[in-house]
């Protein structure tokens, strides 16, 4: 008699797949986040001005955007499971290569290759969620987004002590390859129905490129671009703002940034769980965008007053917003192939904005003498997200599974 898998039988496989998603996502930020606390040592050893040193974080971010369309090719050629595994392998190899030593050329080259690996893995993950967890898209996206946030937070906090222990900042950067190898092992052990279906691998022209003529894709892209820009501006400039404009000590500013990131990581899981899977996604997107806007504007206009309130609002608001935006391709895509194309387009455009936004904030700070105007404008940017959120109208945009053909712009 054929055995039919029960829910109990399936539970370990589901938990294993969710754990694999979490660990895979935890590898998507350490290569970038680990550089910031080591920047002074890197600049001294490589004799770099601040602008050139900033390329160590700008280059991988740009590579993440430029290489995002490559993920669609990798997915069609190898399938989702092996595609993500390939992305993790690229991250592991390029990260390990940073141990080659304090060479500007080596470090920038490794940073670019790491960005390409991140682009492949991160772009395919929403399609994995759509294929493997179609009924729990928001919650599972929260799980892997929390992995993403936690990986960056741990790397930022541990890299400097690790460099002290090893006596080498290249060694500290390279040590994060261990996490990537662990991700590969766990991902390999979680094989399941994770390959692209015929629609993604077939010969339909729509499956071969980015959905440039799709109004829905552009709305998702606008949200992703602003979301990424805000995230990298927060990582780069919240602590300096608290130090310069709120009168906090370096230790207190760093602690507040850690608190904000920790709240964001918790919100990445809690907000989708509280909202539920059946609710119109516009509700959560609008609420979290509004909280983010108020928090950032508060940091800009009154950084020394109610600082903890602004930090909490940005933590809850942007943590929840981050997950909800990353979940959008899987929520509104008709299948894993469409979710992957939406993600590729969103990351292709979004990470270009993410790379430039912190630079623009720095230029505005130099021009005005403080961060107040810059953060007030970031709050305004978060508020403008309400427009593309409102334009996610109709069942195709909020459900995306009714099979109706998508209206395409001109």
Tab-separated table of C-alpha atoms in Angstrom:
chain	number	residue	atom	x	y	z
A	1	UNK	CA	0.000	0.000	0.000
A	2	UNK	CA	1.344	3.424	-0.919
A	3	UNK	CA	2.089	5.636	2.035
A	4	UNK	CA	0.603	9.109	1.870
A	5	UNK	CA	2.730	11.651	3.739
A	6	UNK	CA	0.892	13.138	6.677
A	7	UNK	CA	1.289	16.588	8.161
A	8	UNK	CA	3.463	15.069	10.859
A	9	UNK	CA	5.656	13.441	8.194
A	10	UNK	CA	5.946	16.738	6.341
A	11	UNK	CA	6.730	18.857	9.412
A	12	UNK	CA	10.471	18.023	9.623
A	13	UNK	CA	10.908	18.741	5.920
A	14	UNK	CA	9.106	22.084	6.241
A	15	UNK	CA	11.144	23.073	9.295
A	16	UNK	CA	14.333	21.996	7.548
A	17	UNK	CA	13.496	24.075	4.492
A	18	UNK	CA	12.673	27.107	6.669
A	19	UNK	CA	15.957	26.690	8.564
A	20	UNK	CA	17.827	26.448	5.266
A	21	UNK	CA	16.187	29.688	4.098
A	22	UNK	CA	17.188	31.409	7.348
A	23	UNK	CA	20.844	30.355	7.138
A	24	UNK	CA	21.064	31.093	3.411
A	25	UNK	CA	19.707	34.595	4.031
A	26	UNK	CA	22.149	35.096	6.920
A	27	UNK	CA	24.915	35.011	4.284
A	28	UNK	CA	23.530	37.933	2.267
A	29	UNK	CA	24.918	40.793	4.397
A	30	UNK	CA	28.087	39.802	6.376
A	31	UNK	CA	30.435	40.484	3.449
A	32	UNK	CA	29.176	44.095	3.389
A	33	UNK	CA	28.381	44.707	7.070
A	34	UNK	CA	31.758	43.360	8.239
A	35	UNK	CA	33.645	46.132	6.416
A	36	UNK	CA	32.235	49.106	8.342
A	37	UNK	CA	33.719	48.356	11.797
A	38	UNK	CA	37.105	47.619	10.157
A	39	UNK	CA	37.167	50.686	7.922
A	40	UNK	CA	39.808	52.604	9.884
A	41	UNK	CA	42.235	49.658	9.763
A	42	UNK	CA	41.523	49.044	6.077
A	43	UNK	CA	42.134	52.703	5.190
A	44	UNK	CA	45.383	52.756	7.146
A	45	UNK	CA	46.769	49.533	5.640
A	46	UNK	CA	45.706	50.303	2.081
A	47	UNK	CA	46.425	54.051	2.338
A	48	UNK	CA	42.994	54.919	0.975
A	49	UNK	CA	41.046	58.170	1.248
A	50	UNK	CA	37.519	57.870	2.633
A	51	UNK	CA	35.897	58.055	-0.807
A	52	UNK	CA	37.993	55.186	-2.166
A	53	UNK	CA	37.453	53.108	0.973
A	54	UNK	CA	33.701	53.540	0.587
A	55	UNK	CA	33.998	51.519	-2.632
A	56	UNK	CA	34.382	48.390	-0.486
A	57	UNK	CA	30.679	48.697	0.374
A	58	UNK	CA	29.504	50.476	-2.771
A	59	UNK	CA	31.013	47.961	-5.230
A	60	UNK	CA	29.242	44.853	-3.857
A	61	UNK	CA	25.969	46.763	-3.602
A	62	UNK	CA	26.228	47.852	-7.237
A	63	UNK	CA	27.182	44.305	-8.228
A	64	UNK	CA	24.057	43.048	-6.476
A	65	UNK	CA	21.965	45.243	-8.739
A	66	UNK	CA	23.865	44.717	-11.976
A	67	UNK	CA	23.952	40.930	-11.545
A	68	UNK	CA	20.339	40.494	-10.406
A	69	UNK	CA	19.128	39.661	-13.960
A	70	UNK	CA	21.774	36.906	-14.046
A	71	UNK	CA	19.732	35.075	-11.413
A	72	UNK	CA	16.932	34.450	-13.908
A	73	UNK	CA	19.428	32.796	-16.266
A	74	UNK	CA	20.877	30.719	-13.424
A	75	UNK	CA	17.396	29.708	-12.284
A	76	UNK	CA	16.353	28.553	-15.749
A	77	UNK	CA	19.620	26.699	-16.295
A	78	UNK	CA	20.038	25.003	-12.920
A	79	UNK	CA	16.690	25.305	-11.099
A	80	UNK	CA	15.944	27.173	-7.901
A	81	UNK	CA	17.636	24.819	-5.477
A	82	UNK	CA	20.937	24.540	-7.330
A	83	UNK	CA	20.762	28.216	-8.301
A	84	UNK	CA	20.712	29.364	-4.679
A	85	UNK	CA	23.421	26.815	-3.888
A	86	UNK	CA	25.572	28.299	-6.656
A	87	UNK	CA	25.050	31.789	-5.234
A	88	UNK	CA	26.164	30.608	-1.789
A	89	UNK	CA	29.214	28.911	-3.322
A	90	UNK	CA	30.243	32.148	-5.055
A	91	UNK	CA	29.840	34.019	-1.757
A	92	UNK	CA	31.946	31.413	0.071
A	93	UNK	CA	34.784	31.408	-2.468
A	94	UNK	CA	34.982	35.173	-2.895
A	95	UNK	CA	34.807	35.737	0.863
A	96	UNK	CA	37.558	33.206	1.532
A	97	UNK	CA	39.718	34.864	-1.141
A	98	UNK	CA	39.808	38.028	0.972
A	99	UNK	CA	42.419	36.267	3.095
A	100	UNK	CA	44.884	36.836	0.220
A	101	UNK	CA	45.989	40.006	1.977
A	102	UNK	CA	45.799	43.800	2.212
A	103	UNK	CA	45.626	44.583	-1.488
A	104	UNK	CA	43.160	47.151	-2.809
A	105	UNK	CA	42.741	45.266	-6.077
A	106	UNK	CA	42.144	41.927	-4.323
A	107	UNK	CA	39.652	43.350	-1.848
A	108	UNK	CA	37.633	45.264	-4.466
A	109	UNK	CA	37.598	42.264	-6.813
A	110	UNK	CA	36.400	39.967	-4.036
A	111	UNK	CA	33.767	42.518	-3.037
A	112	UNK	CA	32.414	42.606	-6.596
A	113	UNK	CA	32.266	38.801	-6.867
A	114	UNK	CA	30.604	38.529	-3.462
A	115	UNK	CA	27.975	41.006	-4.689
A	116	UNK	CA	27.314	38.798	-7.723
A	117	UNK	CA	26.829	35.754	-5.496
A	118	UNK	CA	24.470	37.669	-3.224
A	119	UNK	CA	22.494	38.831	-6.262
A	120	UNK	CA	21.965	35.251	-7.470
A	121	UNK	CA	20.896	33.851	-4.095
A	122	UNK	CA	18.784	36.792	-2.969
A	123	UNK	CA	16.929	37.159	-6.261
A	124	UNK	CA	15.975	33.474	-6.346
A	125	UNK	CA	14.824	33.242	-2.719
A	126	UNK	CA	11.377	34.849	-3.309
A	127	UNK	CA	10.780	32.289	-6.076
A	128	UNK	CA	11.783	29.533	-3.637
A	129	UNK	CA	9.242	30.862	-1.129
A	130	UNK	CA	6.557	30.986	-3.836
A	131	UNK	CA	7.305	27.415	-4.891
A	132	UNK	CA	7.792	25.830	-1.472
A	133	UNK	CA	5.617	27.940	0.878
A	134	UNK	CA	2.856	29.389	-1.315
A	135	UNK	CA	0.363	29.390	1.567
A	136	UNK	CA	2.695	31.113	4.063
A	137	UNK	CA	4.547	33.643	1.908
A	138	UNK	CA	4.558	36.553	4.372
A	139	UNK	CA	5.588	34.550	7.422
A	140	UNK	CA	8.335	32.577	5.653
A	141	UNK	CA	9.657	35.743	4.008
A	142	UNK	CA	9.833	37.169	7.521
A	143	UNK	CA	11.927	34.190	8.606
A	144	UNK	CA	14.526	34.584	5.881
A	145	UNK	CA	14.479	38.390	6.152
A	146	UNK	CA	15.221	38.023	9.859
A	147	UNK	CA	18.151	35.818	8.879
A	148	UNK	CA	19.325	38.540	6.526
A	149	UNK	CA	19.102	41.230	9.213
A	150	UNK	CA	20.641	39.078	11.920
A	151	UNK	CA	23.544	38.066	9.686
A	152	UNK	CA	24.388	41.715	9.037
A	153	UNK	CA	24.020	42.690	12.685
A	154	UNK	CA	26.266	39.884	13.930
A	155	UNK	CA	28.905	40.600	11.293
A	156	UNK	CA	28.951	44.290	12.222
A	157	UNK	CA	29.341	43.481	15.914
A	158	UNK	CA	31.805	40.592	15.736
A	159	UNK	CA	34.209	41.540	12.939
A	160	UNK	CA	36.326	44.015	14.924
A	161	UNK	CA	36.913	41.666	17.895
A	162	UNK	CA	37.546	38.886	15.393
A	163	UNK	CA	40.202	40.995	13.667
A	164	UNK	CA	41.815	41.635	17.056
A	165	UNK	CA	41.829	37.921	17.848
A	166	UNK	CA	43.260	36.955	14.461
A	167	UNK	CA	45.595	39.933	14.201
A	168	UNK	CA	44.377	40.456	10.628
A	169	UNK	CA	41.447	42.338	9.144
A	170	UNK	CA	41.645	40.345	5.850
A	171	UNK	CA	41.424	37.210	7.966
A	172	UNK	CA	38.392	38.560	9.795
A	173	UNK	CA	36.636	39.369	6.508
A	174	UNK	CA	37.537	35.958	5.085
A	175	UNK	CA	36.275	34.112	8.163
A	176	UNK	CA	32.665	34.729	7.107
A	177	UNK	CA	33.202	32.097	4.414
A	178	UNK	CA	32.602	29.549	7.198
A	179	UNK	CA	29.014	30.765	7.513
A	180	UNK	CA	28.564	30.483	3.743
A	181	UNK	CA	29.825	26.893	3.764
A	182	UNK	CA	27.402	26.094	6.598
A	183	UNK	CA	24.642	27.611	4.488
A	184	UNK	CA	25.618	25.415	1.540
A	185	UNK	CA	25.544	22.285	3.688
A	186	UNK	CA	22.145	23.041	5.170
A	187	UNK	CA	20.719	24.106	1.814
A	188	UNK	CA	21.952	20.906	0.167
A	189	UNK	CA	20.268	18.862	2.903
A	190	UNK	CA	16.912	20.601	2.351
A	191	UNK	CA	16.208	19.431	-1.178
A	192	UNK	CA	12.553	19.455	-2.118
A	193	UNK	CA	10.221	20.648	-4.856
A	194	UNK	CA	12.411	23.678	-5.453
A	195	UNK	CA	13.116	23.549	-9.187
A	196	UNK	CA	11.632	25.978	-11.644
A	197	UNK	CA	8.552	24.720	-13.409
A	198	UNK	CA	7.997	24.526	-17.143
A	199	UNK	CA	6.732	28.079	-17.360
A	200	UNK	CA	10.069	29.410	-16.168
A	201	UNK	CA	12.197	27.103	-18.238
A	202	UNK	CA	10.117	27.115	-21.350
A	203	UNK	CA	10.346	29.116	-24.504
A	204	UNK	CA	7.790	31.839	-23.802
A	205	UNK	CA	9.354	35.229	-24.513
A	206	UNK	CA	8.016	36.652	-21.231
A	207	UNK	CA	10.045	34.103	-19.314
A	208	UNK	CA	13.335	35.239	-20.827
A	209	UNK	CA	13.623	38.821	-19.663
A	210	UNK	CA	12.728	41.341	-17.038
A	211	UNK	CA	9.098	42.566	-17.042
A	212	UNK	CA	9.875	46.133	-18.107
A	213	UNK	CA	6.348	46.709	-19.524
A	214	UNK	CA	4.546	45.516	-16.408
A	215	UNK	CA	2.951	48.231	-14.306
A	216	UNK	CA	2.881	45.879	-11.329
A	217	UNK	CA	6.606	45.179	-11.676
A	218	UNK	CA	7.375	48.903	-11.708
A	219	UNK	CA	5.349	49.481	-8.553
A	220	UNK	CA	7.203	46.632	-6.826
A	221	UNK	CA	10.501	48.058	-8.114
A	222	UNK	CA	9.725	51.548	-6.784
A	223	UNK	CA	8.988	50.117	-3.358
A	224	UNK	CA	12.110	47.935	-3.411
A	225	UNK	CA	14.363	50.807	-4.512
A	226	UNK	CA	13.203	53.145	-1.743
A	227	UNK	CA	13.239	50.321	0.807
A	228	UNK	CA	16.861	49.452	0.007
A	229	UNK	CA	17.948	53.093	-0.074
A	230	UNK	CA	16.477	53.709	3.383
A	231	UNK	CA	18.066	50.527	4.772
A	232	UNK	CA	21.603	51.398	3.687
A	233	UNK	CA	21.236	55.025	4.784
A	234	UNK	CA	20.204	53.816	8.245
A	235	UNK	CA	23.165	51.446	8.477
A	236	UNK	CA	25.595	54.151	7.346
A	237	UNK	CA	24.330	57.292	9.064
A	238	UNK	CA	22.075	56.672	12.090
A	239	UNK	CA	25.045	56.278	14.442
A	240	UNK	CA	26.860	59.415	13.124
A	241	UNK	CA	23.603	61.400	13.435
A	242	UNK	CA	23.177	60.316	17.058
A	243	UNK	CA	26.816	61.169	17.736
A	244	UNK	CA	26.862	64.586	16.073
A	245	UNK	CA	23.307	65.900	16.318
A	246	UNK	CA	21.916	64.144	19.399
A	247	UNK	CA	25.019	64.535	21.559
A	248	UNK	CA	25.426	60.817	22.256
A	249	UNK	CA	28.763	59.218	23.018
A	250	UNK	CA	30.205	56.812	20.432
A	251	UNK	CA	29.302	53.859	22.655
A	252	UNK	CA	25.744	55.105	23.183
A	253	UNK	CA	25.269	55.819	19.472
A	254	UNK	CA	26.491	52.336	18.597
A	255	UNK	CA	24.242	50.798	21.229
A	256	UNK	CA	21.202	52.644	19.893
A	257	UNK	CA	21.988	51.452	16.366
A	258	UNK	CA	22.236	47.891	17.662
A	259	UNK	CA	18.885	48.294	19.425
A	260	UNK	CA	17.296	49.615	16.232
A	261	UNK	CA	18.625	46.692	14.180
A	262	UNK	CA	17.484	44.224	16.848
A	263	UNK	CA	13.973	45.680	16.817
A	264	UNK	CA	13.987	45.472	13.022
A	265	UNK	CA	14.962	41.803	13.101
A	266	UNK	CA	12.108	41.033	15.531
A	267	UNK	CA	9.655	43.056	13.435
A	268	UNK	CA	10.700	41.229	10.269
A	269	UNK	CA	9.086	38.089	11.682
A	270	UNK	CA	6.412	39.544	13.962
A	271	UNK	CA	4.748	42.014	11.587
A	272	UNK	CA	3.880	39.483	8.818
A	273	UNK	CA	2.715	37.008	11.476
A	274	UNK	CA	0.437	39.588	13.104
A	275	UNK	CA	-0.981	40.779	9.790
A	276	UNK	CA	-1.782	37.263	8.597
A	277	UNK	CA	-1.525	35.804	5.103
A	278	UNK	CA	-5.022	36.629	3.826
A	279	UNK	CA	-5.110	40.355	4.492
A	280	UNK	CA	-4.676	42.907	1.720
A	281	UNK	CA	-0.899	43.566	1.673
A	282	UNK	CA	-1.487	47.289	1.158
A	283	UNK	CA	-2.629	47.626	4.767
A	284	UNK	CA	0.647	46.421	6.250
A	285	UNK	CA	2.745	48.247	3.672
A	286	UNK	CA	0.999	51.569	4.342
A	287	UNK	CA	1.167	51.192	8.125
A	288	UNK	CA	4.859	50.281	8.231
A	289	UNK	CA	5.791	52.967	5.681
A	290	UNK	CA	4.025	55.581	7.819
A	291	UNK	CA	5.814	54.444	10.996
A	292	UNK	CA	9.153	54.537	9.157
A	293	UNK	CA	8.449	58.036	7.832
A	294	UNK	CA	7.606	59.399	11.285
A	295	UNK	CA	10.669	57.772	12.873
A	296	UNK	CA	13.138	59.049	10.272
A	297	UNK	CA	11.608	62.539	10.248
A	298	UNK	CA	11.785	62.585	14.048
A	299	UNK	CA	15.486	61.685	13.960
A	300	UNK	CA	16.025	64.504	11.479
A	301	UNK	CA	13.949	67.238	13.107
A	302	UNK	CA	14.407	66.431	16.808
A	303	UNK	CA	17.240	63.897	17.190
A	304	UNK	CA	17.917	64.705	20.855
A	305	UNK	CA	14.243	64.665	21.885
A	306	UNK	CA	12.426	61.334	22.263
A	307	UNK	CA	15.382	59.559	20.639
A	308	UNK	CA	14.229	56.164	21.873
A	309	UNK	CA	10.788	56.748	20.339
A	310	UNK	CA	12.263	57.522	16.912
A	311	UNK	CA	14.551	54.485	17.130
A	312	UNK	CA	11.598	52.254	18.071
A	313	UNK	CA	9.432	53.605	15.236
A	314	UNK	CA	12.162	53.060	12.641
A	315	UNK	CA	12.831	49.618	14.099
A	316	UNK	CA	9.239	48.409	14.015
A	317	UNK	CA	8.273	50.311	10.878
A	318	UNK	CA	11.211	49.557	8.629
A	319	UNK	CA	11.689	46.036	9.953
A	320	UNK	CA	8.109	45.197	8.999
A	321	UNK	CA	8.263	47.178	5.764
A	322	UNK	CA	11.460	45.407	4.720
A	323	UNK	CA	9.850	41.979	4.946
A	324	UNK	CA	6.573	43.030	3.323
A	325	UNK	CA	8.407	44.588	0.355
A	326	UNK	CA	10.630	41.531	-0.123
A	327	UNK	CA	7.538	39.321	0.042
A	328	UNK	CA	5.691	41.263	-2.656
A	329	UNK	CA	7.098	39.368	-5.671
A	330	UNK	CA	6.035	36.057	-4.131
A	331	UNK	CA	2.677	37.449	-2.973
A	332	UNK	CA	1.632	38.958	-6.281
A	333	UNK	CA	3.450	36.663	-8.727
A	334	UNK	CA	1.293	34.035	-10.430
A	335	UNK	CA	4.034	31.425	-10.123
A	336	UNK	CA	7.657	31.044	-9.056
A	337	UNK	CA	8.925	32.151	-12.478
A	338	UNK	CA	7.037	35.454	-12.380
A	339	UNK	CA	8.059	36.000	-8.752
A	340	UNK	CA	11.696	35.519	-9.803
A	341	UNK	CA	11.388	38.025	-12.672
A	342	UNK	CA	9.742	40.619	-10.416
A	343	UNK	CA	12.555	40.126	-7.881
A	344	UNK	CA	15.271	40.414	-10.526
A	345	UNK	CA	13.876	43.703	-11.831
A	346	UNK	CA	13.351	45.091	-8.328
A	347	UNK	CA	16.901	44.241	-7.240
A	348	UNK	CA	18.422	45.402	-10.550
A	349	UNK	CA	17.021	48.912	-10.069
A	350	UNK	CA	16.823	48.930	-6.289
A	351	UNK	CA	20.439	48.257	-5.446
A	352	UNK	CA	21.614	51.019	-7.749
A	353	UNK	CA	19.560	53.379	-5.605
A	354	UNK	CA	20.819	51.696	-2.439
A	355	UNK	CA	24.436	52.271	-3.472
A	356	UNK	CA	23.932	55.954	-4.271
A	357	UNK	CA	21.620	57.028	-1.441
A	358	UNK	CA	24.168	56.951	1.439
A	359	UNK	CA	26.587	58.965	-0.679
A	360	UNK	CA	23.921	61.591	-1.311
A	361	UNK	CA	23.148	61.768	2.406
A	362	UNK	CA	26.843	62.280	3.114
A	363	UNK	CA	27.052	65.051	0.518
A	364	UNK	CA	23.997	66.766	2.009
A	365	UNK	CA	25.499	66.506	5.480
A	366	UNK	CA	28.722	68.131	4.237
A	367	UNK	CA	26.715	70.914	2.570
A	368	UNK	CA	24.487	71.700	5.563
A	369	UNK	CA	26.786	70.843	8.475
A	370	UNK	CA	24.483	68.264	10.064
A	371	UNK	CA	22.200	65.343	9.246
A	372	UNK	CA	18.877	67.000	10.038
A	373	UNK	CA	17.795	67.965	6.555
A	374	UNK	CA	19.000	64.655	5.131
A	375	UNK	CA	16.979	62.582	7.593
A	376	UNK	CA	13.924	64.800	7.201
A	377	UNK	CA	14.144	64.069	3.465
A	378	UNK	CA	14.526	60.352	4.163
A	379	UNK	CA	11.310	60.575	6.183
A	380	UNK	CA	9.693	62.259	3.200
A	381	UNK	CA	10.942	59.474	0.932
A	382	UNK	CA	9.337	56.879	3.211
A	383	UNK	CA	6.077	58.847	3.096
A	384	UNK	CA	6.091	58.898	-0.719
A	385	UNK	CA	5.909	55.088	-0.666
A	386	UNK	CA	2.218	55.488	0.122
A	387	UNK	CA	1.640	56.374	-3.546
A	388	UNK	CA	2.914	53.142	-5.180
A	389	UNK	CA	1.303	51.223	-2.304
A	390	UNK	CA	-2.047	52.831	-3.107
A	391	UNK	CA	-1.566	51.992	-6.792
A	392	UNK	CA	-1.344	48.289	-5.928
A	393	UNK	CA	-5.068	48.162	-6.630
A	394	UNK	CA	-7.219	45.306	-7.834
A	395	UNK	CA	-7.113	41.575	-7.234
A	396	UNK	CA	-4.228	40.993	-9.649
A	397	UNK	CA	-1.940	43.200	-7.586
A	398	UNK	CA	-3.023	42.048	-4.144
A	399	UNK	CA	-3.563	38.392	-4.849
A	400	UNK	CA	-1.853	37.601	-8.124
A	401	UNK	CA	-3.067	34.016	-8.226
A	402	UNK	CA	-6.305	34.285	-10.127
A	403	UNK	CA	-4.655	33.616	-13.450
A	404	UNK	CA	-5.961	36.800	-15.056
A	405	UNK	CA	-3.621	38.303	-17.631
A	406	UNK	CA	-1.678	41.260	-16.385
A	407	UNK	CA	-2.311	44.694	-17.821
A	408	UNK	CA	0.901	46.016	-19.282
A	409	UNK	CA	1.887	49.596	-19.841
A	410	UNK	CA	2.258	50.854	-23.331
